[in-house]
Coordinates of C-alpha atoms in Angstrom, one line a residue:
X1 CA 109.4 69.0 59.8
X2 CA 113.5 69.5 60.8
X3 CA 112.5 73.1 61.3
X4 CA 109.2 72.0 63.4
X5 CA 111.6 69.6 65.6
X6 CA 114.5 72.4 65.9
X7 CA 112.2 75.5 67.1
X8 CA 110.8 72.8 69.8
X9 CA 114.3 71.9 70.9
X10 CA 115.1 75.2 71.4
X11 CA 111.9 76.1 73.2
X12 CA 112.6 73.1 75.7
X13 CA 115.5 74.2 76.2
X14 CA 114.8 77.5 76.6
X15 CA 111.9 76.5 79.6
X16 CA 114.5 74.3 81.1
X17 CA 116.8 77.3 81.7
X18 CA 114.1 79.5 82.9
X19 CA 113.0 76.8 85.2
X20 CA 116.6 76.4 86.7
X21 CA 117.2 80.1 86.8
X22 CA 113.6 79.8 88.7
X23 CA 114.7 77.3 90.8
X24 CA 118.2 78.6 92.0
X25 CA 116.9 82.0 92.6
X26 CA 117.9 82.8 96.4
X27 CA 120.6 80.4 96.7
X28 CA 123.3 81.1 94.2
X29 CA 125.9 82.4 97.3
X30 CA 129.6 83.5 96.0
X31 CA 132.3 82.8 98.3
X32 CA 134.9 85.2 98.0
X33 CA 138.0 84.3 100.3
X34 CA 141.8 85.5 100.0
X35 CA 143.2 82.1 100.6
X36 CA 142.0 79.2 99.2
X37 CA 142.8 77.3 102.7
X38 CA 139.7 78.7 104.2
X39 CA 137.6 76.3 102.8
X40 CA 139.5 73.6 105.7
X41 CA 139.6 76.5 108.3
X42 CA 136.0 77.5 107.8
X43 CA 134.6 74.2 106.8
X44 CA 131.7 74.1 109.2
X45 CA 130.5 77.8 108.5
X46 CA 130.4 76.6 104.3
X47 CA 128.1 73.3 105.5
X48 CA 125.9 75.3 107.4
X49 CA 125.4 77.7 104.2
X50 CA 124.8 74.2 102.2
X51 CA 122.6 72.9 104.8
X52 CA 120.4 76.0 104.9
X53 CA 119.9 75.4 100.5
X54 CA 122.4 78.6 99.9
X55 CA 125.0 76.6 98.0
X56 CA 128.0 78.3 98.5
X57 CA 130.6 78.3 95.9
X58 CA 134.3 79.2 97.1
X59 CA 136.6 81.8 94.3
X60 CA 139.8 83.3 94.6
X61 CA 138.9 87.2 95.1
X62 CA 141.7 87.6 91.7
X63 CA 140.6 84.6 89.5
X64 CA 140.2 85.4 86.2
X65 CA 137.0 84.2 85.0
X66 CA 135.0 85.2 87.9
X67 CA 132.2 87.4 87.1
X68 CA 129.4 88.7 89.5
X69 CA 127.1 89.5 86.5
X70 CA 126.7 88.8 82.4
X71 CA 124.4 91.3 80.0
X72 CA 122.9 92.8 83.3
X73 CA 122.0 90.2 85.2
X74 CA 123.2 89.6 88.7
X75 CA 124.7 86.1 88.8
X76 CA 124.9 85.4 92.2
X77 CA 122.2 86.5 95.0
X78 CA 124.3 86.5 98.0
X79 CA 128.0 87.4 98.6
X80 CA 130.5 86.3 101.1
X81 CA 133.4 88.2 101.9
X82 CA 136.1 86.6 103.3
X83 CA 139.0 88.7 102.2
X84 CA 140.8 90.0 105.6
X85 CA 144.2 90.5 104.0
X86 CA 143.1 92.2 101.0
X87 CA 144.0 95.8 100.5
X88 CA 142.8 96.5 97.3
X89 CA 140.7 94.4 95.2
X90 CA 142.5 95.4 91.7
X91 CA 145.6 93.9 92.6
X92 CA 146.4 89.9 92.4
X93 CA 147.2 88.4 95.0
X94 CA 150.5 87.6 93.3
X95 CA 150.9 90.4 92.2
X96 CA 149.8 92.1 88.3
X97 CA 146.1 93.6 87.8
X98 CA 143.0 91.6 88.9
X99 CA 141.2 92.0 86.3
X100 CA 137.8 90.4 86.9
X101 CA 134.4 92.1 87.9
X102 CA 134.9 92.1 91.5
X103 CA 135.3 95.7 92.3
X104 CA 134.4 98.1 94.8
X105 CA 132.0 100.3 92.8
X106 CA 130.1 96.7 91.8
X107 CA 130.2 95.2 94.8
X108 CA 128.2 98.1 96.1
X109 CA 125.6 98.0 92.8
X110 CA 125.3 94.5 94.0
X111 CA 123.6 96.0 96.9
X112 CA 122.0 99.1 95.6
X113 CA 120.1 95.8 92.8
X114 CA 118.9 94.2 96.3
X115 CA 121.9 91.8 96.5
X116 CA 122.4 90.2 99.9
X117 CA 126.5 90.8 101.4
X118 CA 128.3 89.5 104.6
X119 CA 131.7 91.4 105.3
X120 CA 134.2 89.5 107.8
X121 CA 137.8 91.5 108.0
X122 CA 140.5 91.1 110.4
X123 CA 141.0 88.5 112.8
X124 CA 144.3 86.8 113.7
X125 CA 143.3 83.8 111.6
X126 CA 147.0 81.6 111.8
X127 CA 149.5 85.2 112.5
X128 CA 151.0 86.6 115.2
X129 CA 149.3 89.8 114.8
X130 CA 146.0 91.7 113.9
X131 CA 145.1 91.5 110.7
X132 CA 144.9 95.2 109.4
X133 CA 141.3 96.5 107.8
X134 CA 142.0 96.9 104.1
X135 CA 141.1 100.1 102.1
X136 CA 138.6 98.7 100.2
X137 CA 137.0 96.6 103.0
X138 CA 136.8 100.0 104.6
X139 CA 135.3 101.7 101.5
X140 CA 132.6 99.3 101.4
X141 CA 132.0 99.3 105.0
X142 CA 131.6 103.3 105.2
X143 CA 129.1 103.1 102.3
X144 CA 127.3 101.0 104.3
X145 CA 127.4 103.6 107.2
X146 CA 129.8 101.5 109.6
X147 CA 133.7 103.0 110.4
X148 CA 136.1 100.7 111.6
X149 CA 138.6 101.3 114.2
X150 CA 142.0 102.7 113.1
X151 CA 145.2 100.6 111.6
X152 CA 146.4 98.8 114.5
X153 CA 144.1 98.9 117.6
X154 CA 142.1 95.7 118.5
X155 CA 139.3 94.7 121.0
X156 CA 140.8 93.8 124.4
X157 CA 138.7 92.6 127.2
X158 CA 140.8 91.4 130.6
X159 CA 138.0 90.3 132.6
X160 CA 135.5 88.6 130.0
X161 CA 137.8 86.5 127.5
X162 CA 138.3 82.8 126.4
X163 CA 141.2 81.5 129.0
X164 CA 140.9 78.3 126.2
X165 CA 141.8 80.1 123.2
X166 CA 143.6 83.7 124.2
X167 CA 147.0 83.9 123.4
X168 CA 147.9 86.2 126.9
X169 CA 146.8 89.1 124.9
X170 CA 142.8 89.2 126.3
X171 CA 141.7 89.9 122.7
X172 CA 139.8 86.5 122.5
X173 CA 137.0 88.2 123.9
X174 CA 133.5 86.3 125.1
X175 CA 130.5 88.9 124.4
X176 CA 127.4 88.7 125.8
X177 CA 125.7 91.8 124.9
X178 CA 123.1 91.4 122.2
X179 CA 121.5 94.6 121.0
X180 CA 117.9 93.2 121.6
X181 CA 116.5 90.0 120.6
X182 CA 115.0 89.3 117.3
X183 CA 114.9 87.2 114.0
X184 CA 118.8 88.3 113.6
X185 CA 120.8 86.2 116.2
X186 CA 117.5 85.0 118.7
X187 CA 118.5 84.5 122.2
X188 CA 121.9 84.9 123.8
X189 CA 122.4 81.7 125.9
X190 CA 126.0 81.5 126.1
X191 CA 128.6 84.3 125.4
X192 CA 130.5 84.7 122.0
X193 CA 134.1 84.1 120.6
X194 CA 135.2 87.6 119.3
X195 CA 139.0 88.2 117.9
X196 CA 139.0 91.4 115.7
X197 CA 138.6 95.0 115.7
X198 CA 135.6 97.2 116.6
X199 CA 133.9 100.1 114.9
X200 CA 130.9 102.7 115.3
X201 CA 127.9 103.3 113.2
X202 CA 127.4 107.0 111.2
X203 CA 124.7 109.1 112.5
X204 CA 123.5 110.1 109.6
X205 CA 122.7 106.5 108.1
X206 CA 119.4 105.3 110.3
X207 CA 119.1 102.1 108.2
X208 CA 122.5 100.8 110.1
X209 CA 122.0 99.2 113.7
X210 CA 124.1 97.1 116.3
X211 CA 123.9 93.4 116.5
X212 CA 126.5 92.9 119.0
X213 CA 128.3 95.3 121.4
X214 CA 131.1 95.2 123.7
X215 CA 130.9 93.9 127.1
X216 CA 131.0 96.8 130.2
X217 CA 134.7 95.7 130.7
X218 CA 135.5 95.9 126.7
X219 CA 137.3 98.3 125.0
X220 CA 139.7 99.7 122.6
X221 CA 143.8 99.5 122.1
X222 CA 147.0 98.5 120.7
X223 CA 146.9 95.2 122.3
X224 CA 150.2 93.2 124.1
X225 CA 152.9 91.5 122.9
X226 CA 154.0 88.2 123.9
X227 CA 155.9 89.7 126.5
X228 CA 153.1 91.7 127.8
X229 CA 154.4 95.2 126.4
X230 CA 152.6 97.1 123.7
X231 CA 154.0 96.4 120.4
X232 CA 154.9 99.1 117.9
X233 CA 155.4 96.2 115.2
X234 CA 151.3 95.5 116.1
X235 CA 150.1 99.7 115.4
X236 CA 152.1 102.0 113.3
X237 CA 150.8 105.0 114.7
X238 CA 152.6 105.6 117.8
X239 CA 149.6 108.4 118.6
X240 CA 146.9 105.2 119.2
X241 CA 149.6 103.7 121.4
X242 CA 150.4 106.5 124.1
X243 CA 146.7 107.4 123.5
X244 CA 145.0 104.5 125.5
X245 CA 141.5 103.0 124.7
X246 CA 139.9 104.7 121.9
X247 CA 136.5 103.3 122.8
X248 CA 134.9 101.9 125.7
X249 CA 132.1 99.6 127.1
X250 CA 128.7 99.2 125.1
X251 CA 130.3 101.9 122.5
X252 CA 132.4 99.5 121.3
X253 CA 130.9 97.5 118.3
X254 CA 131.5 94.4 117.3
X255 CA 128.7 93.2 115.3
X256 CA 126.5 95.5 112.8
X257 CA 123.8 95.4 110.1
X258 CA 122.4 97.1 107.4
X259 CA 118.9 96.4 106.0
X260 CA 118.4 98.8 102.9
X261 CA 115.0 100.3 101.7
X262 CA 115.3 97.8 98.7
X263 CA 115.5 95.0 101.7
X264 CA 119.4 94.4 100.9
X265 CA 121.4 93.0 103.9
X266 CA 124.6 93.7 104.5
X267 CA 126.2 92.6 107.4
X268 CA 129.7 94.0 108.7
X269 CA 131.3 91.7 111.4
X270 CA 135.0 92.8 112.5
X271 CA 136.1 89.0 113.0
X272 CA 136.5 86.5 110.3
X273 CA 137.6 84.0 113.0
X274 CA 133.9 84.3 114.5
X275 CA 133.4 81.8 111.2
X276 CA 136.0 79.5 111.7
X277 CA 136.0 75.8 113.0
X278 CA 138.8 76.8 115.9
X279 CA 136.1 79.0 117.4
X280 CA 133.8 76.3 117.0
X281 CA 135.6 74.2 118.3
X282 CA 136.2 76.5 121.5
X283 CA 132.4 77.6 121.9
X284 CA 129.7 75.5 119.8
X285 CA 127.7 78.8 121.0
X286 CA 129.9 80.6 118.4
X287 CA 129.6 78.4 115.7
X288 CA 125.3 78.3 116.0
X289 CA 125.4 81.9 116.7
X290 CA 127.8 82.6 113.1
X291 CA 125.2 80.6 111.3
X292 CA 122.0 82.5 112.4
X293 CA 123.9 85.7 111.8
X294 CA 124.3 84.4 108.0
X295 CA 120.6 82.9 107.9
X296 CA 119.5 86.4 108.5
X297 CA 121.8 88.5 106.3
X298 CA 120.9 85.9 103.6
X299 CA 117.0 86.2 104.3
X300 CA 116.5 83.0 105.8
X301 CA 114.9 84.4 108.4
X302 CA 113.2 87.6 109.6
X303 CA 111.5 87.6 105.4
X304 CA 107.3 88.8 105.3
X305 CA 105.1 88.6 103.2
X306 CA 101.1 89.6 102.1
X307 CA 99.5 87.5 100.3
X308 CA 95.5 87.2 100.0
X309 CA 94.3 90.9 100.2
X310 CA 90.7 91.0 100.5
X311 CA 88.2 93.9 101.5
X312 CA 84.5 93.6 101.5
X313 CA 81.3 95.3 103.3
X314 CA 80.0 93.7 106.3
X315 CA 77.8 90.9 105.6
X316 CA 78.9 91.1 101.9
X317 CA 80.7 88.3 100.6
X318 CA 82.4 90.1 97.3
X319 CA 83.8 93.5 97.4
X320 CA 81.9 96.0 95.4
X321 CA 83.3 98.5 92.6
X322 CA 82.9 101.0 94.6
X323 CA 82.4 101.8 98.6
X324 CA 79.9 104.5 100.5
X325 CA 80.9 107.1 102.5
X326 CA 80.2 105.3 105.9
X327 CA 80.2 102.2 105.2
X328 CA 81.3 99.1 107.4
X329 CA 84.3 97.4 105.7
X330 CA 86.0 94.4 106.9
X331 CA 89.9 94.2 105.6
X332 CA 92.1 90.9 105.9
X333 CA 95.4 89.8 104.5
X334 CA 97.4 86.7 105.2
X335 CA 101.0 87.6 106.5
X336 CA 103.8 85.1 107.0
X337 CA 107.3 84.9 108.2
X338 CA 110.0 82.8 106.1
X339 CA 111.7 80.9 109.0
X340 CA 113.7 77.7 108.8
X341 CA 113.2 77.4 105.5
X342 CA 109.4 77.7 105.7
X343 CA 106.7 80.0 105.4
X344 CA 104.9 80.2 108.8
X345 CA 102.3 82.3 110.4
X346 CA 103.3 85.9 111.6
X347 CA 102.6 86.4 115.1
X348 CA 103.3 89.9 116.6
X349 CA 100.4 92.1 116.5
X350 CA 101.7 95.3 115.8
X351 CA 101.1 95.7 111.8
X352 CA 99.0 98.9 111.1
X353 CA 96.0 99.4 108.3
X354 CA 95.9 103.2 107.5
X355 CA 93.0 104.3 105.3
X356 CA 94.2 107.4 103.4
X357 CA 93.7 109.8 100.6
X358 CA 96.9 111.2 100.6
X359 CA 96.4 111.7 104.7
X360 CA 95.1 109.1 106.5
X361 CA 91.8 108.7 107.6
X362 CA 91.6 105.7 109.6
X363 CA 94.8 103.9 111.2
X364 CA 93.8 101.0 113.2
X365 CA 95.9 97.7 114.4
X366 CA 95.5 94.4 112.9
X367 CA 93.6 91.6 114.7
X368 CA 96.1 89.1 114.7
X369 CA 94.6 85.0 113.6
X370 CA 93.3 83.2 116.9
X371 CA 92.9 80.3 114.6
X372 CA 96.2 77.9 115.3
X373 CA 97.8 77.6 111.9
X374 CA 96.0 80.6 110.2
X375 CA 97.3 83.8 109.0
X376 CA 94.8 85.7 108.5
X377 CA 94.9 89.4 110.3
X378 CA 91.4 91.4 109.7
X379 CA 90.1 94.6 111.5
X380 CA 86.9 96.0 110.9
X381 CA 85.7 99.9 110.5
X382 CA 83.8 102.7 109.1
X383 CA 84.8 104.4 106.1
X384 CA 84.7 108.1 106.6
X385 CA 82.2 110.6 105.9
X386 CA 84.7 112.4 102.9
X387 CA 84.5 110.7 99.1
X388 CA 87.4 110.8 97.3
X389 CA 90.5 108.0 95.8
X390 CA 91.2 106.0 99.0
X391 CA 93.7 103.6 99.6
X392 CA 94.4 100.4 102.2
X393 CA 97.7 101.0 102.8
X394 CA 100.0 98.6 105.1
X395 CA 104.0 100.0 105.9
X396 CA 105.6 97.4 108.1
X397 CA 109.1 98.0 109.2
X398 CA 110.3 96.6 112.2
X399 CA 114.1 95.7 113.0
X400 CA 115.6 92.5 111.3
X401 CA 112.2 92.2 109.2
X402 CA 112.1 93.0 105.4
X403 CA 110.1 96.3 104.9
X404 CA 106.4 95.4 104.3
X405 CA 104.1 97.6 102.1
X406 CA 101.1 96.9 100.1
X407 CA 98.3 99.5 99.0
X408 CA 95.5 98.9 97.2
X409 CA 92.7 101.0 95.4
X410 CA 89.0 101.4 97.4
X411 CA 87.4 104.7 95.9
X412 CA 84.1 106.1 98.2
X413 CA 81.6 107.7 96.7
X414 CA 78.4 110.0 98.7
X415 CA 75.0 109.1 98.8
X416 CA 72.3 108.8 95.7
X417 CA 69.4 110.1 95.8
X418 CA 68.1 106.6 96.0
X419 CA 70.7 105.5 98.9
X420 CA 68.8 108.1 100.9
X421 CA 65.8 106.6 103.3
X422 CA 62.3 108.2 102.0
X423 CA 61.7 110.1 105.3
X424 CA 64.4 111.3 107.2
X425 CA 63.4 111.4 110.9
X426 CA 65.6 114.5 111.2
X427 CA 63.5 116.4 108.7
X428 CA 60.4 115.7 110.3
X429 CA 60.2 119.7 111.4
X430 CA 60.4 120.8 107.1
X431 CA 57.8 118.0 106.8
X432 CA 55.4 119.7 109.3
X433 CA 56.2 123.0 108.2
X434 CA 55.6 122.7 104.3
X435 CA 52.5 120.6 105.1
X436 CA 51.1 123.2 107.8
X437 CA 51.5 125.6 105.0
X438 CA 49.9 123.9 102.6
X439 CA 46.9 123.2 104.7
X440 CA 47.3 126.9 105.7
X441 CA 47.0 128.0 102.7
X442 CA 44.1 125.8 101.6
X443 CA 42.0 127.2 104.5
X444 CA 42.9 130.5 103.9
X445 CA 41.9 130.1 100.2
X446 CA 38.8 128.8 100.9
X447 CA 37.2 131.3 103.7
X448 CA 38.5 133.7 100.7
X449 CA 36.3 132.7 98.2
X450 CA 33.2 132.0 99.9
X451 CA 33.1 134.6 102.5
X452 CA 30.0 136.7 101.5
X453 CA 29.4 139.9 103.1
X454 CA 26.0 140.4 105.0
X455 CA 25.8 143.9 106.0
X456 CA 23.8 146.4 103.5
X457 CA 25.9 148.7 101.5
X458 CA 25.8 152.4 103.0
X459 CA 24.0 154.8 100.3
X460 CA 26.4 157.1 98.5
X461 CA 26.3 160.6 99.8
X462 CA 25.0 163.4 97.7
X463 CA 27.4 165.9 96.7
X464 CA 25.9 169.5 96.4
X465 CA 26.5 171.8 93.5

């Protein structure tokens, strides 16, 4: 009976686990911040997180115990990196060997096991300077297909920047130049507070885009001192200084994303004072337009889904085992958006059904629901005349939306002989042929064996000796 008891303790307890690993799947967010003072400084940004069910917890990059996963599970499903002063992530902050799990190399298998990551470097932040990019930031950042500026150069704008919160150095910058509108930051209605550096995307990565650019005005430099001189103190490299603007205009990127082919997000933003409650304060634009950013990169928004497949043959109400060769299907699926912490109808009308066996066959567009509150997209078509393994296949992508791809089996077969209609009207020409022939044959048959001769026979003639 103890033993009875025990094995249902441990079973209970084993289903109350699951259900709370169940239940905190998609909001278990790690905060990872260099100073433990930017939980005052960035108060607003960590409520948002905890308004929109994410849950962020706030660690020390360096403290000991922290661990991003334990016997090959992931512990956390999004990560926050709020690290602008970190150079290297193996080395305490005081100094000695971190010697936790946060790493480079697993921040990165974070990402490639479909882990969601937000990366916020420089930034002024409460010094005099620019913060620099550090190496690993960088590291991360150009496996993710985004370069950052060099050591020491910094966004200036003269003619579009915050005369509220600039310091006389015009690198409080106020862009207004969304790379198009979308479930990543929606519409632009006022312009936002930028402090930080720039960078450019890698041509050879397409799964990187631009979120937000550089006003025409924007560009690249060693900014000013307080005495309106360039500062050798702010860029080592006297090269960028005698140089002049490295970049220029809509080149000029401040703002980036990555959305992988595992639907990993990883979003690069060269500000971490875009987050804080000073630019809030400035610009409540800012401080909405940080959070959206975040909903996205943590798949609050811009998330699809399929659910509901069904196929069937007009005016069929089951799908069979198998289809004809030119047949009349009807396809539907259900496909929603996750937005605002809802599922909610789709409603572009762009998704694709291809028909294929290994090329496809049919590629027609989705009716999307007319029904309010349905959504249910259908098309209807013939199969083709070719049997063979077929396959409904739906391949989604569109920018800021999570890849969506479904497939599923529908095998045609030809004709039976008993599919086939008794007379074909296009055989009516053998039909009159091999009857004609028949009857032909008949008649000439019949003349043949009762035709009787009536002339006499001739008499032989006599051959003479």
């Amino acid at each position: 009976m103890k033993v009875a008891a025990a094995l249902l303790f441990t079973a209970c307890l084993a289903i109350a686990s699951f259900t709370t690993a169940v239940d905190a799947d998609g909001v278990r967010t790690l905060v990872l911040v260099d100073d433990l003072a930017i939980e005052r400084t960035h108060s607003e940004f960590l409520k948002g997180l905890k308004i929109d069910g994410l849950e962020p917890e706030v660690h020390m990059y360096d403290e000991k115990e922290l661990q991003l996963s334990r016997h090959g599970q992931w512990l956390w499903d999004n990560i926050v990196l709020l690290t602008p002063t970190v150079s290297d992530f193996r080395k305490a902050k005081k100094g000695g060997r971190n010697s936790n799990g946060v790493k480079v190399a697993s921040l990165l298998e974070f990402i490639d096991a479909g882990g969601n990551l937000l990366l916020a470097v420089s930034g002024k932040g409460e010094s005099e300077y620019m913060r620099p990019v550090g190496d690993d930031l960088r590291r991360i950042a150009n496996e993710c297909g985004v370069d950052f500026d060099p050591e020491g150069l910094a966004v200036v704008d003269h003619h579009a920047y915050s005369s509220e919160a600039d310091a006389g150095d015009h690198t409080y910058i106020a862009a207004r130049e969304l790379s198009g509108e979308g479930p990543i930051a929606g519409h632009m209605d006022a312009p936002v507070l930028f402090r930080g550096v720039g960078h450019m995307l890698q041509p050879s990565n397409p799964l990187t885009f631009p979120v937000l650019r550089g006003n025409p005005t924007t560009f690249t430099a060693v900014p000013l001192d307080s005495q309106g001189k360039v500062s050798l103190q702010q860029s080592p490299n006297k090269s960028l200084v005698e140089g002049g603007p490295q970049g220029v205009g809509s080149e000029v990127l401040l703002i980036s994303a990555m959305q992988a082919e595992n639907n990993a997000r990883v979003l690069v933003v060269g500000s971490a004072d875009l987050f804080s409650d000073a630019a809030g304060k400035v610009s409540r634009f800012t401080m909405k337009f940080a959070s959206e950013i975040a909903a996205w990169a943590f798949k609050r928004r811009g998330v699809l889904r399929a659910t509901n497949v069904r196929h069937r043959k007009v005016g069929e109400s089951a799908a069979p085992y198998m289809y004809r060769i030119k047949d009349e299907l009807t396809f539907e699926v259900d496909i929603e958006e996750f937005k605002y912490g809802k599922w909610v109808p789709y409603e572009r009308s762009d998704v694709q059904l291809e028909f294929t066996m290994l090329d496809p066959y049919v590629r027609r567009f989705l009716t999307p629901p007319t029904k309010e509150g349905s959504s249910t997209f259908s098309t209807t078509f013939k199969t083709p005349d070719q049997y063979g393994i077929f396959k409904f296949v739906i391949d989604y992508r569109r920018l800021g939306y999570t890849t969506l791809h479904l497939e599923e089996q529908a095998p045609l077969r030809n004709y039976k002989h008993s599919d086939y209609e008794r007379f074909l009207f296009c055989a009516y020409p053998y039909y009159g042929a091999a009857f004609s022939t028949l009857i032909a044959t008949l008649a000439f048959s019949f003349f043949f064996l009762h035709h009787k001769e009536t002339c006499p026979k001739a008499a032989l003639p006599v051959t003479p000796y």
